Each structure stands twice: as structure tokens, then as C-alpha cells.
């Protein structure tokens, strides 16, 4: 089987959905499992619904806007009386009635029940449209297959149960399912983290022992830098799983970092291709080492630099580290770079869940801290270490680090 993932950008409007069909026509749609994300910026809009709900502000306006967007897309794909219109309305009625009845004060739980609807609706529209044009497929509810713990907003996959469920699928058929979502033991929805649809595709590919997996993007493949941020970037035609996981880890957002590990484990060939030029080869990620020493650039914006210092001029020792990392885990804050000296520890952080102020307060009970928000982390992979000067130009460098193949700087 082959597993394809189409992200939000590829299905942002009716023309996008029609283009998915063109890609499938070009590539063949036999024994194919399609994973699809929410359409366009739907996930951001649904996040707003949850935010307004908890702030006790009017969220109906936002729901109505998202609903109209989807109806407009469906109008470009189906005839007036198609049952899909009723199904779309039902999804939005469900969100509304869930929020009206909800008693849970748990933001992350409510978030997952609401935000997951973006993928439910997009997968329904795509599946119905493909069936309509004779690309026959079965629609799957990914929550019946991908089982997780109850870590809402960043579910940890229960691989044993998930593999057992997915292995039941008949590999003769083609399927359309949702990215980003699974469910916990009580069958409540759990999302896998923002941008998690690439990861979903890798979970299915792993459990199906897929022959290949492709994620279809709005770029020609993995490039030496994000073309939105860097000039003169080039396509990397071949990269190893290791290089891809490093790039994704440092912030090359073209691939979700969790995607690589399951694929590497089973050596499943993995392609990143353009949905605008499906005939082009794109990037092949495998055990190859062909492009291994090409310099590539990654810019992660909106990071936080936190400097933690002992109060009594004592060394930063193991017990301090242990406390600091326990708090980082508690507040679900990711460390993208760290550097320690005798009495201080500098951390470049990513605050996915808006909890860095709480972390800072907790740390201040034991340490002196200094926090600088809105910094950038610039990473160069395979950097030519004798030619680093060019990177310092016009930058206010707050921290820098060189390891074997990677040069990093935190800039204001
Ligand atoms: P999806 O539609 O699947 O969610 P994303 O927007 O998450 O797609 O990923 C595609 C985007 O990744 C591109 O538009 C590009 O701006 C960005 N990107 C970041 N780093 C790279 C890179 N090294 N090569 C190509 N694209 C990159
Ligand atoms: N729709 C989700 C998001 O925007 C998941 C994904 O697109 O991968 O984060
Ligand atoms: Mg995305």
C-alpha cells in the first residue's frame, strides 16, 4: 500500500480539492490510504472558538464563519442537493451542542474535542468528492484506529493497540482518513500536536507496512532552507532519515519531527513532493547519504531565551538540572537549545502552550531568572566552520553554539 498525506494548504479551497484528484490521477489511486488535514487555516479558527469559549466571549460568530467557508468549498464541488451539505451542518451542530453541554474546565480536553472537527469535515468532503468522481474509497474515522493516552493536545500513541487496529484494514481498498487525531481509552478525541498530520501518515505507513509514503506540499520538496525565509535555496533530492530528523528537530517545518522515526524503523521510502507538480521527483528520504554535506538553514522564530542562575553563587549541579527539567516537563515547554556555565544555564525555549510565565514564576522560587521573549534560533546544518563570518552580519547574537555538524545562534 502507499500512504499519501495532503496538508491544509493543498485543500484550502474547491480548486485545491480538485487538484488532489489530479495528483491521484497522475499517480494512481489503487491501494492508497489518504491522510488529510483541516482545510486551509481551519485549525487556527477552531482554536479561536475554544479561546473565546473559555473567555466567555461569543464564539458562535467564529463557528458560523468556519461553517460558511466549508459550505462554499462544497458548493464548488457538489451539486446543490448532495447529502454532504447535511453532514457538514451536522458537524457544526455537534460542536455547538458539545460546548453548550460541556462541564469540563480542562482547556486541553475541550480543545481536542473541538479542534479535531477540522479534520473530520475535510476528510468527509474529500472522501465524498473522490467517490463522486469514481475514485472509490472508504472513509475511516482515525480515532477508531489510532489509540493514545489522555495527554490532550499532544497524545502519546499506544503503538500496540494502534498496530492491532490498523492491521485489520483490508489492503485491497483505498481509504480517506484524518490526520492529527486519535482517541484515548474512553474514546474521547486526542490530538497529536499541531502540524501532526504528517505523523499520522507515518503511523499508518508503519502499521500497514506501506511500500512508500508521500507528503504533498506547496514546495518542490525539502530545500536547503524555507523558501519563504531564505533566498537562493535549492532542492535536496535525496536525504537520509537522520538528516531529515535533524532538520525537522531544529525547526524545518516542512516535515513534522515525529514523522521520521516510524518510517526509519521499517525503512519505508518517504517522499516530499509538490502537489502543484506531482510528476516531479521531489525529495526522497531514505538510507541514502547522497546530499549529506549540503549546507542548509533553519530559522525558528518566536522563541524565548531564559537564563537561570543559582541564587547563592553555587554551581548549577545535577539537583538543579533535575528541578529545572521537571518543571519544563510539567509546563510542557520544549528546549530547542541549552548551554551551561558554572553558575547559570541558558535555555532557548518553545512555548507551545502559553505556559512560560508560569514556568518562570516556579523557577524564581529557587533561582534568579532572566527572560527574553521573541528571539530567533538560527541553525545551519553541515556548516562550513571556516566560513561562519557571513552569518554574524547585522545580527545581535545572544548565544551561539557549534557542534560537529551544526552551528546555532540565538538572535534578538
Ligand atoms: P502542510 O500543508 O502539509 O501543513 P506545511 O505548511 O506544514 O504544509 O509545510 C510546507 C511549508 O514548509 C512550506 O510552505 C515552507 O514554507 C515550509 N518549509 C520550512 N522549511 C522548509 C524546507 N527546508 N524546505 C521546504 N519547505 C520548508
Ligand atoms: N490541522 C492541524 C494543524 O493545522 C494538523 C496538520 O495540519 O498537520 O496543526
Ligand atoms: Mg501544516
PDB file of C-alpha atoms and ligand atoms in Angstrom, residues 5 7-8 37-38 40 43-44 119 179-180 193-198, ligand 2:
ATOM      1  CA  UNK A   5      -0.776  12.971   3.125  1.00  0.00           C
ATOM      2  CA  UNK A   7      -1.987  19.149   4.200  1.00  0.00           C
ATOM      3  CA  UNK A   8      -4.148  22.190   4.821  1.00  0.00           C
ATOM      4  CA  UNK A  37      -5.534  17.848   7.319  1.00  0.00           C
ATOM      5  CA  UNK A  38      -8.112  20.504   8.060  1.00  0.00           C
ATOM      6  CA  UNK A  40      -6.611  25.998   4.947  1.00  0.00           C
ATOM      7  CA  UNK A  43      -7.378  24.715  12.801  1.00  0.00           C
ATOM      8  CA  UNK A  44      -6.376  28.264  13.789  1.00  0.00           C
ATOM      9  CA  UNK A 119     -10.038  17.156  10.019  1.00  0.00           C
ATOM     10  CA  UNK A 179      -4.560  13.498  10.165  1.00  0.00           C
ATOM     11  CA  UNK A 180      -3.781  14.890  13.622  1.00  0.00           C
ATOM     12  CA  UNK A 193       0.153  18.173  18.373  1.00  0.00           C
ATOM     13  CA  UNK A 194      -0.044  20.995  15.849  1.00  0.00           C
ATOM     14  CA  UNK A 195       1.045  20.017  12.347  1.00  0.00           C
ATOM     15  CA  UNK A 196       0.645  16.392  13.421  1.00  0.00           C
ATOM     16  CA  UNK A 197      -0.917  15.081  10.194  1.00  0.00           C
ATOM     17  CA  UNK A 198       2.479  14.119   8.758  1.00  0.00           C
TER      18      UNK A 198
HETATM   19  N1  LIG B   2      -4.693  20.725  11.113  1.00  0.00           N
HETATM   20  C1  LIG B   2      -3.639  20.525  12.088  1.00  0.00           C
HETATM   21  C2  LIG B   2      -2.815  21.798  12.229  1.00  0.00           C
HETATM   22  O1  LIG B   2      -3.060  22.764  11.499  1.00  0.00           O
HETATM   23  C3  LIG B   2      -2.766  19.358  11.770  1.00  0.00           C
HETATM   24  C4  LIG B   2      -1.959  19.477  10.494  1.00  0.00           C
HETATM   25  O2  LIG B   2      -2.296  20.292   9.656  1.00  0.00           O
HETATM   26  O3  LIG B   2      -0.998  18.739  10.342  1.00  0.00           O
HETATM   27  O4  LIG B   2      -1.966  21.845  13.072  1.00  0.00           O
END
